[in-house]
Each structure stands twice: as C-alpha cells, then as structure tokens.
Short mmCIF file of C-alpha atoms in Angstrom, two decimals:
data_model
loop_
_atom_site.label_atom_id
_atom_site.label_comp_id
_atom_site.label_asym_id
_atom_site.label_seq_id
_atom_site.Cartn_x
_atom_site.Cartn_y
_atom_site.Cartn_z
CA MET B 411 51.48 13.55 35.50
CA LYS B 412 49.84 11.24 38.07
CA HIS B 413 46.44 12.68 37.08
CA SER B 414 47.13 11.97 33.39
CA ALA B 415 48.32 8.46 34.16
CA GLY B 416 45.10 7.82 36.10
CA ILE B 417 43.00 8.90 33.13
CA ILE B 418 44.98 6.62 30.84
CA VAL B 419 44.43 3.67 33.21
CA LEU B 420 40.68 4.37 33.36
CA CYS B 421 40.48 4.54 29.57
CA LEU B 422 42.34 1.24 29.29
CA LEU B 423 40.01 -0.39 31.79
CA ALA B 424 36.98 0.94 29.89
CA ALA B 425 38.39 -0.34 26.61
CA ILE B 426 38.85 -3.77 28.18
CA ALA B 427 35.39 -3.75 29.74
CA LEU B 428 33.53 -2.91 26.51
CA PRO B 429 34.73 -5.93 24.55
CA ALA B 430 33.87 -8.07 27.57
CA CYS B 431 30.21 -6.93 27.39
CA LYS B 432 30.14 -7.53 23.66
CA THR B 433 31.75 -10.93 24.10
CA GLN B 434 28.99 -11.97 26.53
CA TYR B 435 26.28 -11.31 23.91
CA GLU B 436 28.32 -12.91 21.15
CA ALA B 437 29.00 -15.94 23.33
CA ILE B 438 25.27 -16.48 23.76
CA LEU B 439 24.67 -15.79 20.07
CA SER B 440 27.23 -18.36 18.93
CA GLY B 441 26.50 -20.87 21.70
CA ASN B 442 24.16 -23.87 21.70
CA ASP B 443 22.38 -23.31 25.01
CA MET B 444 18.82 -23.01 23.68
CA ASP B 445 17.23 -22.13 27.01
CA LEU B 446 19.69 -19.30 27.60
CA LYS B 447 19.36 -18.10 24.00
CA TYR B 448 15.57 -18.08 24.11
CA LYS B 449 15.47 -16.37 27.50
CA THR B 450 17.97 -13.70 26.37
CA ALA B 451 16.20 -13.18 23.05
CA MET B 452 12.88 -12.59 24.82
CA GLU B 453 14.56 -10.19 27.25
CA TYR B 454 15.94 -8.16 24.35
CA PHE B 455 12.57 -8.33 22.58
CA ASN B 456 10.65 -7.11 25.64
CA ALA B 457 13.21 -4.34 26.13
CA GLY B 458 12.61 -3.13 22.58
CA LYS B 459 16.06 -4.15 21.34
CA TYR B 460 14.65 -5.81 18.23
CA GLY B 461 17.86 -5.93 16.21
CA LYS B 462 19.56 -8.10 18.83
CA SER B 463 16.48 -10.24 19.47
CA ALA B 464 16.18 -10.86 15.71
CA GLN B 465 19.78 -12.06 15.58
CA LEU B 466 19.25 -14.42 18.50
CA PHE B 467 15.99 -15.86 17.18
CA GLU B 468 17.58 -16.34 13.76
CA SER B 469 20.51 -18.20 15.34
CA MET B 470 18.02 -20.62 16.93
CA THR B 471 15.98 -21.46 13.83
CA MET B 472 18.08 -24.42 12.66
CA LEU B 473 18.50 -25.79 16.19
CA THR B 474 14.81 -25.69 17.12
CA THR B 475 13.47 -27.27 13.91
CA GLY B 476 10.93 -29.93 14.83
CA THR B 477 10.83 -28.94 18.53
CA GLU B 478 7.96 -27.41 20.47
CA ARG B 479 9.67 -24.02 20.24
CA ASP B 480 9.98 -24.10 16.46
CA ASP B 481 6.96 -21.93 15.64
CA SER B 482 7.51 -19.41 18.43
CA VAL B 483 11.16 -18.89 17.45
CA GLN B 484 10.25 -18.43 13.79
CA TYR B 485 7.38 -16.09 14.67
CA TYR B 486 9.38 -13.88 17.02
CA TRP B 487 12.20 -13.73 14.50
CA GLY B 488 9.78 -12.21 12.02
CA LEU B 489 8.15 -9.99 14.61
CA SER B 490 11.53 -8.68 15.74
CA ASN B 491 12.38 -7.71 12.17
CA TYR B 492 8.94 -6.16 11.74
CA LEU B 493 9.25 -4.04 14.88
CA ASN B 494 12.79 -3.13 13.80
CA LYS B 495 11.15 -1.78 10.60
CA ASP B 496 12.97 -4.23 8.36
CA TYR B 497 9.76 -4.94 6.47
CA TYR B 498 11.39 -6.72 3.53
CA THR B 499 13.02 -9.35 5.75
CA ALA B 500 9.97 -9.59 8.01
CA GLU B 501 7.71 -10.28 5.04
CA ALA B 502 9.96 -13.17 4.00
CA ASN B 503 9.96 -14.43 7.60
CA PHE B 504 6.17 -14.42 7.87
CA GLU B 505 5.67 -15.91 4.41
CA SER B 506 7.91 -18.82 5.39
CA PHE B 507 6.17 -19.13 8.76
CA ILE B 508 2.69 -19.33 7.19
CA SER B 509 3.86 -22.07 4.85
CA LYS B 510 5.45 -24.12 7.64
CA PHE B 511 2.88 -23.58 10.39
CA PRO B 512 -0.61 -23.20 8.88
CA ARG B 513 -2.27 -24.22 12.17
CA SER B 514 -0.08 -22.45 14.72
CA ILE B 515 -1.56 -20.07 17.28
CA PHE B 516 0.67 -17.46 15.62
CA THR B 517 -0.68 -18.03 12.09
CA GLU B 518 -3.37 -15.33 12.17
CA PRO B 519 -1.07 -12.53 13.40
CA ALA B 520 1.70 -13.76 11.08
CA MET B 521 -0.63 -13.44 8.09
CA PHE B 522 -1.61 -9.94 9.15
CA TYR B 523 1.96 -8.77 9.77
CA ARG B 524 3.00 -10.17 6.40
CA LEU B 525 0.33 -8.23 4.54
CA ASP B 526 1.14 -5.14 6.60
CA CYS B 527 4.77 -5.45 5.47
CA MET B 528 3.52 -5.68 1.89
CA TYR B 529 1.25 -2.67 2.44
CA ARG B 530 4.16 -0.60 3.73
CA GLN B 531 6.20 -1.51 0.65
CA THR B 532 3.57 -0.42 -1.88
CA LEU B 533 4.34 2.61 -4.02
CA ARG B 534 2.51 5.88 -4.58
CA TYR B 535 -0.05 5.85 -7.37
CA GLU B 536 2.27 7.32 -10.04
CA LEU B 537 4.61 4.32 -9.86
CA ASP B 538 4.41 0.59 -10.57
CA GLN B 539 1.39 -0.87 -8.78
CA ARG B 540 2.35 -4.55 -8.92
CA PRO B 541 3.22 -4.49 -5.18
CA THR B 542 -0.26 -3.06 -4.57
CA TYR B 543 -1.95 -5.95 -6.38
CA SER B 544 0.18 -8.46 -4.43
CA ALA B 545 -0.73 -6.80 -1.12
CA MET B 546 -4.43 -6.77 -2.01
CA ALA B 547 -4.28 -10.49 -2.86
CA ALA B 548 -2.70 -11.20 0.54
CA MET B 549 -5.42 -9.15 2.25
CA GLY B 550 -8.09 -11.12 0.42
CA GLU B 551 -6.54 -14.38 1.64
CA TYR B 552 -6.42 -13.10 5.22
CA LEU B 553 -10.06 -11.96 5.21
CA ALA B 554 -11.19 -15.23 3.61
CA GLN B 555 -9.51 -17.21 6.37
CA PHE B 556 -10.13 -14.82 9.27
CA PRO B 557 -13.23 -12.72 8.40
CA GLU B 558 -13.67 -11.83 12.07
CA GLY B 559 -9.99 -11.90 12.97
CA GLU B 560 -8.34 -9.53 15.40
CA HIS B 561 -7.03 -7.38 12.56
CA SER B 562 -9.89 -7.82 10.07
CA ASP B 563 -11.25 -4.26 10.36
CA LEU B 564 -7.80 -2.75 9.90
CA CYS B 565 -7.20 -5.09 6.97
CA ARG B 566 -10.42 -3.93 5.30
CA SER B 567 -9.37 -0.33 5.81
CA MET B 568 -5.98 -1.01 4.21
CA LEU B 569 -7.67 -2.83 1.33
CA GLU B 570 -9.93 0.15 0.73
CA SER B 571 -6.94 2.49 0.80
CA LEU B 572 -5.12 0.47 -1.85
CA GLY B 573 -8.27 0.24 -3.96
CA ASN B 574 -8.58 4.01 -3.84
CA ARG B 575 -4.96 4.31 -4.95
CA LEU B 576 -5.66 2.16 -8.00
CA ASP B 577 -8.75 4.25 -8.73
CA ARG B 578 -6.67 7.39 -8.71
CA LYS B 579 -4.00 5.86 -10.95
CA ALA B 580 -6.63 4.90 -13.54
CA TYR B 581 -8.21 8.35 -13.34
CA GLU B 582 -4.93 10.24 -13.60
CA ASN B 583 -3.74 8.09 -16.50
CA ALA B 584 -6.88 8.96 -18.47
CA LYS B 585 -6.58 12.60 -17.50
CA LEU B 586 -3.14 12.77 -19.11
CA TYR B 587 -4.79 12.66 -22.54
CA TYR B 588 -6.98 15.58 -21.53
CA LYS B 589 -3.99 17.59 -20.37
CA MET B 590 -2.25 16.85 -23.67
CA GLU B 591 -5.39 18.15 -25.44
CA ASP B 592 -5.99 14.85 -27.19
CA TYR B 593 -9.69 15.07 -26.42
CA LYS B 594 -10.86 12.17 -28.55
CA ALA B 595 -8.44 9.79 -26.83
CA ALA B 596 -9.28 11.35 -23.45
CA ARG B 597 -12.99 10.58 -23.77
CA VAL B 598 -12.24 6.99 -24.78
CA ALA B 599 -9.83 6.62 -21.85
CA PHE B 600 -12.34 8.01 -19.33
CA LYS B 601 -15.08 5.73 -20.64
CA ASN B 602 -12.75 2.74 -20.37
CA VAL B 603 -11.96 3.56 -16.75
CA LEU B 604 -15.64 3.34 -15.85
CA LYS B 605 -16.14 0.30 -18.05
CA GLU B 606 -13.51 -1.54 -16.01
CA ASP B 607 -14.57 -0.09 -12.66
CA ALA B 608 -17.98 1.56 -12.53
CA ASP B 609 -17.54 2.33 -8.83
CA ASN B 610 -14.31 4.29 -9.23
CA ILE B 611 -14.24 6.87 -6.43
CA TYR B 612 -13.47 9.58 -9.01
CA ARG B 613 -16.59 8.75 -11.04
CA GLU B 614 -17.99 12.29 -10.86
CA ASP B 615 -14.72 13.82 -12.08
CA ILE B 616 -14.38 11.19 -14.77
CA LEU B 617 -17.86 11.89 -16.15
CA TYR B 618 -17.17 15.62 -16.02
CA TYR B 619 -13.91 15.34 -17.96
CA SER B 620 -15.54 12.91 -20.36
CA ALA B 621 -18.19 15.55 -21.16
CA MET B 622 -15.57 18.28 -21.40
CA SER B 623 -13.51 16.10 -23.74
CA SER B 624 -16.46 15.57 -26.07
CA TYR B 625 -17.24 19.30 -26.02
CA LYS B 626 -13.67 20.38 -26.77
CA PHE B 627 -13.28 17.71 -29.45
CA ALA B 628 -16.43 18.95 -31.17
CA GLU B 629 -15.46 22.61 -30.80
CA LEU B 630 -12.08 22.00 -32.45
CA SER B 631 -13.53 19.92 -35.28
CA VAL B 632 -14.15 21.17 -38.78
CA GLN B 633 -17.54 22.80 -39.10
CA SER B 634 -19.06 19.97 -41.15
CA LYS B 635 -18.55 17.54 -38.25
CA GLN B 636 -19.35 19.80 -35.32
CA LYS B 637 -23.11 19.17 -35.19
CA GLU B 638 -22.72 15.41 -34.95
CA ARG B 639 -19.96 15.69 -32.35
CA PHE B 640 -21.82 18.22 -30.22
CA LEU B 641 -24.61 15.63 -29.99
CA VAL B 642 -22.12 13.36 -28.24
CA PHE B 643 -21.43 16.16 -25.76
CA GLN B 644 -25.17 16.60 -25.16
CA ASP B 645 -25.47 12.90 -24.33
CA ASP B 646 -22.52 13.14 -21.96
CA TYR B 647 -24.04 16.24 -20.36
CA LEU B 648 -27.43 14.57 -19.81
CA ASN B 649 -25.75 11.47 -18.36
CA PHE B 650 -23.74 13.65 -16.00
CA ILE B 651 -26.61 15.73 -14.61
CA GLY B 652 -28.71 12.59 -14.34
CA GLU B 653 -26.18 11.19 -11.86
CA TYR B 654 -24.92 14.41 -10.27
CA PRO B 655 -27.64 17.08 -10.44
CA ASP B 656 -26.03 19.08 -7.61
CA SER B 657 -22.42 18.75 -8.78
CA LYS B 658 -19.92 21.56 -8.45
CA TYR B 659 -19.44 21.16 -12.21
CA ARG B 660 -23.14 21.68 -13.00
CA LYS B 661 -23.02 25.43 -13.63
CA GLU B 662 -20.12 25.16 -16.11
CA LEU B 663 -21.69 22.28 -18.02
CA ASP B 664 -25.10 23.98 -18.06
CA SER B 665 -23.51 26.99 -19.71
CA LEU B 666 -21.83 24.86 -22.39
CA TYR B 667 -25.04 22.93 -23.02
CA LYS B 668 -27.03 26.14 -23.53
CA LYS B 669 -24.32 27.40 -25.89
CA VAL B 670 -24.52 24.21 -27.95
CA LYS B 671 -28.31 24.22 -28.01
CA GLY B 672 -28.25 27.81 -29.20
CA LYS B 673 -26.23 26.75 -32.24
CA ASN B 674 -28.78 24.12 -33.31
#
C-alpha cells in the first residue's frame, strides 16, 4: 500500500511539474519582455525547435515594428517556418519581408527562400502548372537582382528543372493525340510544340512522332490521297535525319521511307 501511495504521489508531482514547464514558455510567449523573447526564440531556433521559435518570433512582430530588430524578427519568423517545412506560411512570410525590407541584409536570402518555397509547392507535370510559372517568375526576379548571389547557381538549376517539366508537359499533351490514333491532330500538335519552343528537350522524340504521325495518317487514308500524304512523311523523315542522323529511331524510319519510296 505504501509503495502504491508513493507512486501516486510521484505521478501527482510529475503532473504538477509538466504544466509548470509549459507555463514558463507560455509566459514568455504572452509577455512583453522583448529581450527575453528574442533571446529565447533564438535559443529554440538554434536548438532546431522551429515550431516554438516561429511562435515566439510571430508574437514579436507587432511589438518590434519600426525598431532595429524589425527585419531580423520578420526574417527569422519566416526562416523558422521554412525549416519547420511549413512552406506555405514561410512563402507568405518572405513575400511580406521582401516588400517591407527591400534593402535589408536578409533580402537576398529571403528572396531565395521564398522561391524555394514556391518550387517545393509546384506540381508534377500532369497537373496544373500555374504554380510552376509563378515560381519561374520569382526565380527570374532573383537572378535579375542577384546574378552572382549566394544561391544563384542553385536557382538556375531549379529554373532549368521547372523548364524541363514544362517541356515534358507540352510533349506529353501532344503525344496524347498519337496514343488516341488521331494522327492528323497529333502531327499538328507536335509541330505546335516546336513552334512555341524550338529548344524543347524532347525535340528528337517530337520530330520522330511527328514523322510517325504523318506516315500513319497517310497509310490509313483512302488510296487517292495516300501519295500526297506520304510526301508529307518523306519531308518529315528528311527533316528528322538531317537533325538526328544517328538517332535510335533512324533504323525504323529508314525502313518506312524505303517502303514509301518503293510504292512511288
């Protein structure tokens, strides 16, 4: 019985102690001692406790407006959210920071972290790419302002990655017509992709499928129109081998070209 009573007492003491620890943090959080708040927030930040540091920095934002700590509090609020992987909130933090403090020592990293938040919120190529365009615009602004900035090389790499994603989306969208066996529409779609972006990274595949589309469209046509439509394939074939003489598709297209030439 005495042993059980001792356990109960210890549990009660622990239950009392826990709220006391919590109350200490909450007292600082709700208090107006800016020095203590800032010191505690930085301690939590340096210890990797970003959720708590974010709360403390946020609680200081109204009280430090117009003071020498204003930009650092706003910046570390955003950075705490960023490191806590709350990219949506962090993006809003950094966007606000950039607007308020265009000449702060934290402006360059704030711009980068904002665009990195945007980059992390972009969607795979099959989905809506409006976030991708927004992120690319932010990257362009960063590189225009900080062409040799600390994060400029990484920013260029991210920009290239997003550009490649848009290239793939355009390519795959055109390829849908090919998969649906609408070869006339497929050829038009492939040509439009290159018309809008001649340097699409899938250019070789696009030219291949464009040639295949013209071949299949001609092959499925009524006999009276085949000759004229096979001439379109021959043009596509010659354009393709002119650009990619050593392509993996060369053997297949050579065979089709010889077949068409044999009919004429």
